Short mmCIF file of C-alpha atoms in Angstrom, two decimals:
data_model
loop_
_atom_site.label_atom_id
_atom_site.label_comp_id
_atom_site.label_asym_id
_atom_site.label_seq_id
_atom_site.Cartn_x
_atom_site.Cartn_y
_atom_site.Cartn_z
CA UNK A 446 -12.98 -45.06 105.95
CA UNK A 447 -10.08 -42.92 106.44
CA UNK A 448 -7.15 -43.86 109.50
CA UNK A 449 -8.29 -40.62 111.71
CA UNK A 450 -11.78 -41.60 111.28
CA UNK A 451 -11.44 -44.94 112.58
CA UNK A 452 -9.28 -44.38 115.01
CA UNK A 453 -11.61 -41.65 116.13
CA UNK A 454 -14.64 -43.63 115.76
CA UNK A 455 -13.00 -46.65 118.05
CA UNK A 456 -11.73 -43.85 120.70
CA UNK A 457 -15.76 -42.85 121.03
CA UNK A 458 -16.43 -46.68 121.04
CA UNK A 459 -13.98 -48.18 123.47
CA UNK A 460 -11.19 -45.40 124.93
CA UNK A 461 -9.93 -47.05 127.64
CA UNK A 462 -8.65 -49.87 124.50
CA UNK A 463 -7.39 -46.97 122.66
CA UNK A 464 -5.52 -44.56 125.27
CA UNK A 465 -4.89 -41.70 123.47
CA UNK A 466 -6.68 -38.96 121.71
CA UNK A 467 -5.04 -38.89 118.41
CA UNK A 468 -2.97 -41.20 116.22
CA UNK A 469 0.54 -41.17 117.02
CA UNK A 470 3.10 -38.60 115.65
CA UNK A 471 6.15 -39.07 112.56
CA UNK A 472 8.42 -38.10 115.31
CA UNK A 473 7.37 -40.62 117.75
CA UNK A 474 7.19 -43.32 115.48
CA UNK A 475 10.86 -42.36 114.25
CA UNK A 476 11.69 -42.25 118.23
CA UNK A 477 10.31 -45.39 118.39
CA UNK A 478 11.98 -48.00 115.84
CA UNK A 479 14.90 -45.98 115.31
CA UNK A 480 16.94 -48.61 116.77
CA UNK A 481 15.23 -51.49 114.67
CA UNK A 482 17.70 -53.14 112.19
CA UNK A 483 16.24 -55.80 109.73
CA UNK A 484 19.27 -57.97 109.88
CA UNK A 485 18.43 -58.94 113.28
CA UNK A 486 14.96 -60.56 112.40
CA UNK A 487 11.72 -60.15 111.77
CA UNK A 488 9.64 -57.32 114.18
CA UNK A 489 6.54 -58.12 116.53
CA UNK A 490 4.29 -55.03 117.07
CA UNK A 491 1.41 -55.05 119.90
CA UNK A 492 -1.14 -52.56 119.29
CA UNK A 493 -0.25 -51.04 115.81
CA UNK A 494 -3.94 -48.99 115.80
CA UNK A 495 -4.21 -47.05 112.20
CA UNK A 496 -0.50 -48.04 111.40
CA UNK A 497 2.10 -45.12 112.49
CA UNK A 498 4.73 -47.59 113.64
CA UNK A 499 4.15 -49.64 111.11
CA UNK A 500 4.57 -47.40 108.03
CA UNK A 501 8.17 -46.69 110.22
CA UNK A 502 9.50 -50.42 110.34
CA UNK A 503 8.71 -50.31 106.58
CA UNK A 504 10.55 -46.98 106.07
CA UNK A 505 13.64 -48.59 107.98
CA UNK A 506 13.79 -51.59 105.63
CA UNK A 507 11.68 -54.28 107.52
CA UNK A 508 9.56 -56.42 105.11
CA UNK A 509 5.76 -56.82 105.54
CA UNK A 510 6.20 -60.57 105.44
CA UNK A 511 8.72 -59.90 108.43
CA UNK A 512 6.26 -57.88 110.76
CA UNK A 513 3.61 -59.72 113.08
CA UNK A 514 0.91 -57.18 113.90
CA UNK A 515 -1.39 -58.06 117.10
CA UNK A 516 -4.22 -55.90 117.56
CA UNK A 517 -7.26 -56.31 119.69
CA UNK A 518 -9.79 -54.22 117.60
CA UNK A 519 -11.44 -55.86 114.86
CA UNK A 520 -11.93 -53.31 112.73
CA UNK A 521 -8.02 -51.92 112.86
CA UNK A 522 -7.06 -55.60 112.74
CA UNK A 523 -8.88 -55.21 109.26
CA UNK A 524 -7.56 -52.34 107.82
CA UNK A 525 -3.89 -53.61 109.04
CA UNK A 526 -4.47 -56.55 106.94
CA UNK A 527 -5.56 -54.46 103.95
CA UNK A 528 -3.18 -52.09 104.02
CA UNK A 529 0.02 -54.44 104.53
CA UNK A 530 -1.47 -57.36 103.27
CA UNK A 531 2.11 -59.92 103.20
CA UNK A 532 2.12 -58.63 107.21
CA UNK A 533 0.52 -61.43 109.45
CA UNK A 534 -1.90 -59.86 111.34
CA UNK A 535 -3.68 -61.58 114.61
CA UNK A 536 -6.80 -59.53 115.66
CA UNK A 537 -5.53 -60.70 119.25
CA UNK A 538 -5.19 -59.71 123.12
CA UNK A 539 -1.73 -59.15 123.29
CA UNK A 540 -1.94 -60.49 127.36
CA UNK A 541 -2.28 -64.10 125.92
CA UNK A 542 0.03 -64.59 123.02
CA UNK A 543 -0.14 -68.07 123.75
CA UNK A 544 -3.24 -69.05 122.97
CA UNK A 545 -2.52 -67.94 119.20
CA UNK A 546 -0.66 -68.84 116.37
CA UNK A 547 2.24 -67.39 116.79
CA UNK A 548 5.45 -70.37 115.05
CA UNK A 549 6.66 -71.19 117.94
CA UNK A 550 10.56 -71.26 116.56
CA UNK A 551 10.27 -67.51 115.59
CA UNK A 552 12.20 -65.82 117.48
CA UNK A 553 11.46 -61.64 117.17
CA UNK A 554 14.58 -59.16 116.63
CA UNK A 555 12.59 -56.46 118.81
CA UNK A 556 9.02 -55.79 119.72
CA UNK A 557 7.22 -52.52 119.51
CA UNK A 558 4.47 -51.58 121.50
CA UNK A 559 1.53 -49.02 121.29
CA UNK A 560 -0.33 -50.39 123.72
CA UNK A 561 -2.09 -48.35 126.53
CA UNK A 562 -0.63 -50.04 129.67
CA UNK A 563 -1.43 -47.79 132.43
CA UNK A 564 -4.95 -48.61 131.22
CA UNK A 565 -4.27 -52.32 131.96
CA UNK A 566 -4.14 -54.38 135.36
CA UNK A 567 -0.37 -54.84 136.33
CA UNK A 568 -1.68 -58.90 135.88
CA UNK A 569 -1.89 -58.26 131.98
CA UNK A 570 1.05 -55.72 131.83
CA UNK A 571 3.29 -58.90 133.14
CA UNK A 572 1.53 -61.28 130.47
CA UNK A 573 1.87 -58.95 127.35
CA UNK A 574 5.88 -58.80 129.18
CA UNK A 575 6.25 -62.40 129.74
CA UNK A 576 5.08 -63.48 127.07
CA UNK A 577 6.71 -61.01 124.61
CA UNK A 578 10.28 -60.75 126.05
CA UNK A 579 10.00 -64.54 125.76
CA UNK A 580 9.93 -64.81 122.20
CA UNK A 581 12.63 -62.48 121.31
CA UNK A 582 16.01 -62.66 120.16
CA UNK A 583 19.01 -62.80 123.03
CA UNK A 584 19.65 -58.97 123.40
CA UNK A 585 16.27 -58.07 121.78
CA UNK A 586 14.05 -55.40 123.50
CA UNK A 587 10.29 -54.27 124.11
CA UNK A 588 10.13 -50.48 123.00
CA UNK A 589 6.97 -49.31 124.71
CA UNK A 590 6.16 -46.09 124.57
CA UNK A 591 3.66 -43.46 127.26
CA UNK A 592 1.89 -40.28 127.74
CA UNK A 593 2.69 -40.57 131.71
CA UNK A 594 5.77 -39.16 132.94
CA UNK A 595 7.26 -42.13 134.26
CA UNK A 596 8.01 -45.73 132.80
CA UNK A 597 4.18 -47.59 132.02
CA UNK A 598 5.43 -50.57 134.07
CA UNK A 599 6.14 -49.85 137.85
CA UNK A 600 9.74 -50.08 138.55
CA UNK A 601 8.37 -52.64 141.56
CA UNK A 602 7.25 -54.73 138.59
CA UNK A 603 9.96 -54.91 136.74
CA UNK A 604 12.14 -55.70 139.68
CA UNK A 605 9.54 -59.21 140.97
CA UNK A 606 9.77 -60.43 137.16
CA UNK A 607 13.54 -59.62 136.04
CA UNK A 608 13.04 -56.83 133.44
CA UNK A 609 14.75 -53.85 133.17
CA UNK A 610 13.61 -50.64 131.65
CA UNK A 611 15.43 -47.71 130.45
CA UNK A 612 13.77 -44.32 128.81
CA UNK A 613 14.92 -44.49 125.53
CA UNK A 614 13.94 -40.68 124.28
CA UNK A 615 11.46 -38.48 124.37
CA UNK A 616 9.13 -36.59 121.92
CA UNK A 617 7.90 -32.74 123.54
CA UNK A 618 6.42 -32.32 120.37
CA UNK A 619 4.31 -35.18 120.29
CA UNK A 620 0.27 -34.21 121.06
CA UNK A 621 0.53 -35.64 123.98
CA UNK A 622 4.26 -35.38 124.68
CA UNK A 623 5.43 -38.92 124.50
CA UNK A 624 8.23 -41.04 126.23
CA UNK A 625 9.75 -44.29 124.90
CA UNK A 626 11.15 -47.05 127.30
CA UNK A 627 13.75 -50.19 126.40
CA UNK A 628 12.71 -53.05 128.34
CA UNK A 629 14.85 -55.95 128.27
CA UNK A 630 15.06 -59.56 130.60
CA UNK A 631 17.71 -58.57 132.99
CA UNK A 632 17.74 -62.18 134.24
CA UNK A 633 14.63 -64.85 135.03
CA UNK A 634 12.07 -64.14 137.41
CA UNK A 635 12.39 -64.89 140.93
CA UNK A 636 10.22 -68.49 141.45
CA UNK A 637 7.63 -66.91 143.88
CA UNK A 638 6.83 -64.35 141.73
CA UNK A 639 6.41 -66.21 138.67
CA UNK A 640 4.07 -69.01 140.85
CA UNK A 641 1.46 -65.77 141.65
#
C-alpha cells in the first residue's frame, strides 16, 4: 500500500488521530528539522505518520539507528519499521512515554513533533511536553508544528508548567499553511501545577 493511501485510509478511519487532510509538505518538513544537527544526538519524533519528517532527519545526516519514532497507529507504526528498519520504532501514545521502553540514559538532541495537539485534551498536551522536554539534551527543543494560527499549546499552559514557545517559521505554501513552534523548559514547573 502506497504512503497517500494509508494515510488516507487512516484519515477515513480515525481523523481526529490524524489531524490533517494530506501528508505533510517538502517545505514543511525542511521548516521543520532545519535546525537539527547530528552532532548533538540522536532525534525523537512523535507522530511521524507516512514518514515526511523522517525522510528530512535522514536528508540532514541523522542515522536511522539514531531516530526513535513513536506513533500511535499500528499500521504507520508498521510501515515506519519497514521502511527505516535500523530506526526504533514504538507503536506508542506519545502522552505516556513512560510506560515504554524508551533507555532511560538517552538523552534526545531535539524532538520533532507531528502530532495533532489541538485535537488533544490540554491533560495529554502537558504529558507528551513533560515527558518529552524531559528527556532531552540541556538546550534541546520540541519543534511542533500547526495548521491553527496560533502556538498548539496555550500560552496559559506553557506559563503553569515552565515552557516557552517561540514560532520558529512558517510555510504559506503548505496545503494547509503550516506554522512551526520551538518549545523549550524555560525553568521547572511551579509545585502546584505539577501536583494537578
Amino acid at each position: 500500500m502506497s504512503n497517500t493511501s494509508l494515510f488516507l485510509r487512516t484519515l477515513l478511519s480515525n481523523p481526529r488521530m490524524v489531524g490533517a487532510m494530506l501528508p505533510s509538505g517538502a517545505m514543511l518538513a525542511d521548516l521543520i528539522t532545519n535546525e537539527v544537527d547530528p552532532s548533538d544526538g540522536p532525534v525523537l519524533e512523535l507522530g511521524p505518520g507516512t514518514g515526511v519528517f523522517t525522510e528530512a532527519l535522514l536528508a540532514r545526516g541523522v542515522h536511522q539507528k539514531d531516530l526513535t519514532l513513536v506513533e500511535f497507529a499500528s499500521d504507520f507504526a508498521g510501515m515506519l519499521r519497514v521502511r527505516f528498519p535500523e530506526a526504533h520504532v514504538l507503536c506508542a501514545n506519545a502522552a505516556r512515554l513512560d510506560a515504554y521502553n524508551l533507555a532511560e540514559d538517552v538523552l534526545f538532541g531535539c524532538a520533532i513533533s507531528g502530532l495533532p495537539l489541538l485535537n488533544m485534551s490540554p491533560k495529554a498536551v502537558v504529558a507528551i511536553l513533560t515527558g518529552v522536554l524531559s528527556r532531552l539534551r540541556e538546550g534541546g527543543a520540541l519543534y511542533q508544528f500547526t495548521y491553527g494560527v496560533r502556538c498548539p499549546v496555550s500560552y496559559r499552559l506553557l506559563d503553569r508548567f515552565g515552557f516557552k514557545a517561540t514560532l520558529h517559521g512558517q510555510v504559506l505554501r503548505n496545503f494547509p499553511p503550516a506554522r512551526v513552534y520551538k518549545i523549550i523548559r524555560r525553568r521547572p514547573p511551579r509545585l502546584s501545577a505539577a501536583l494537578r
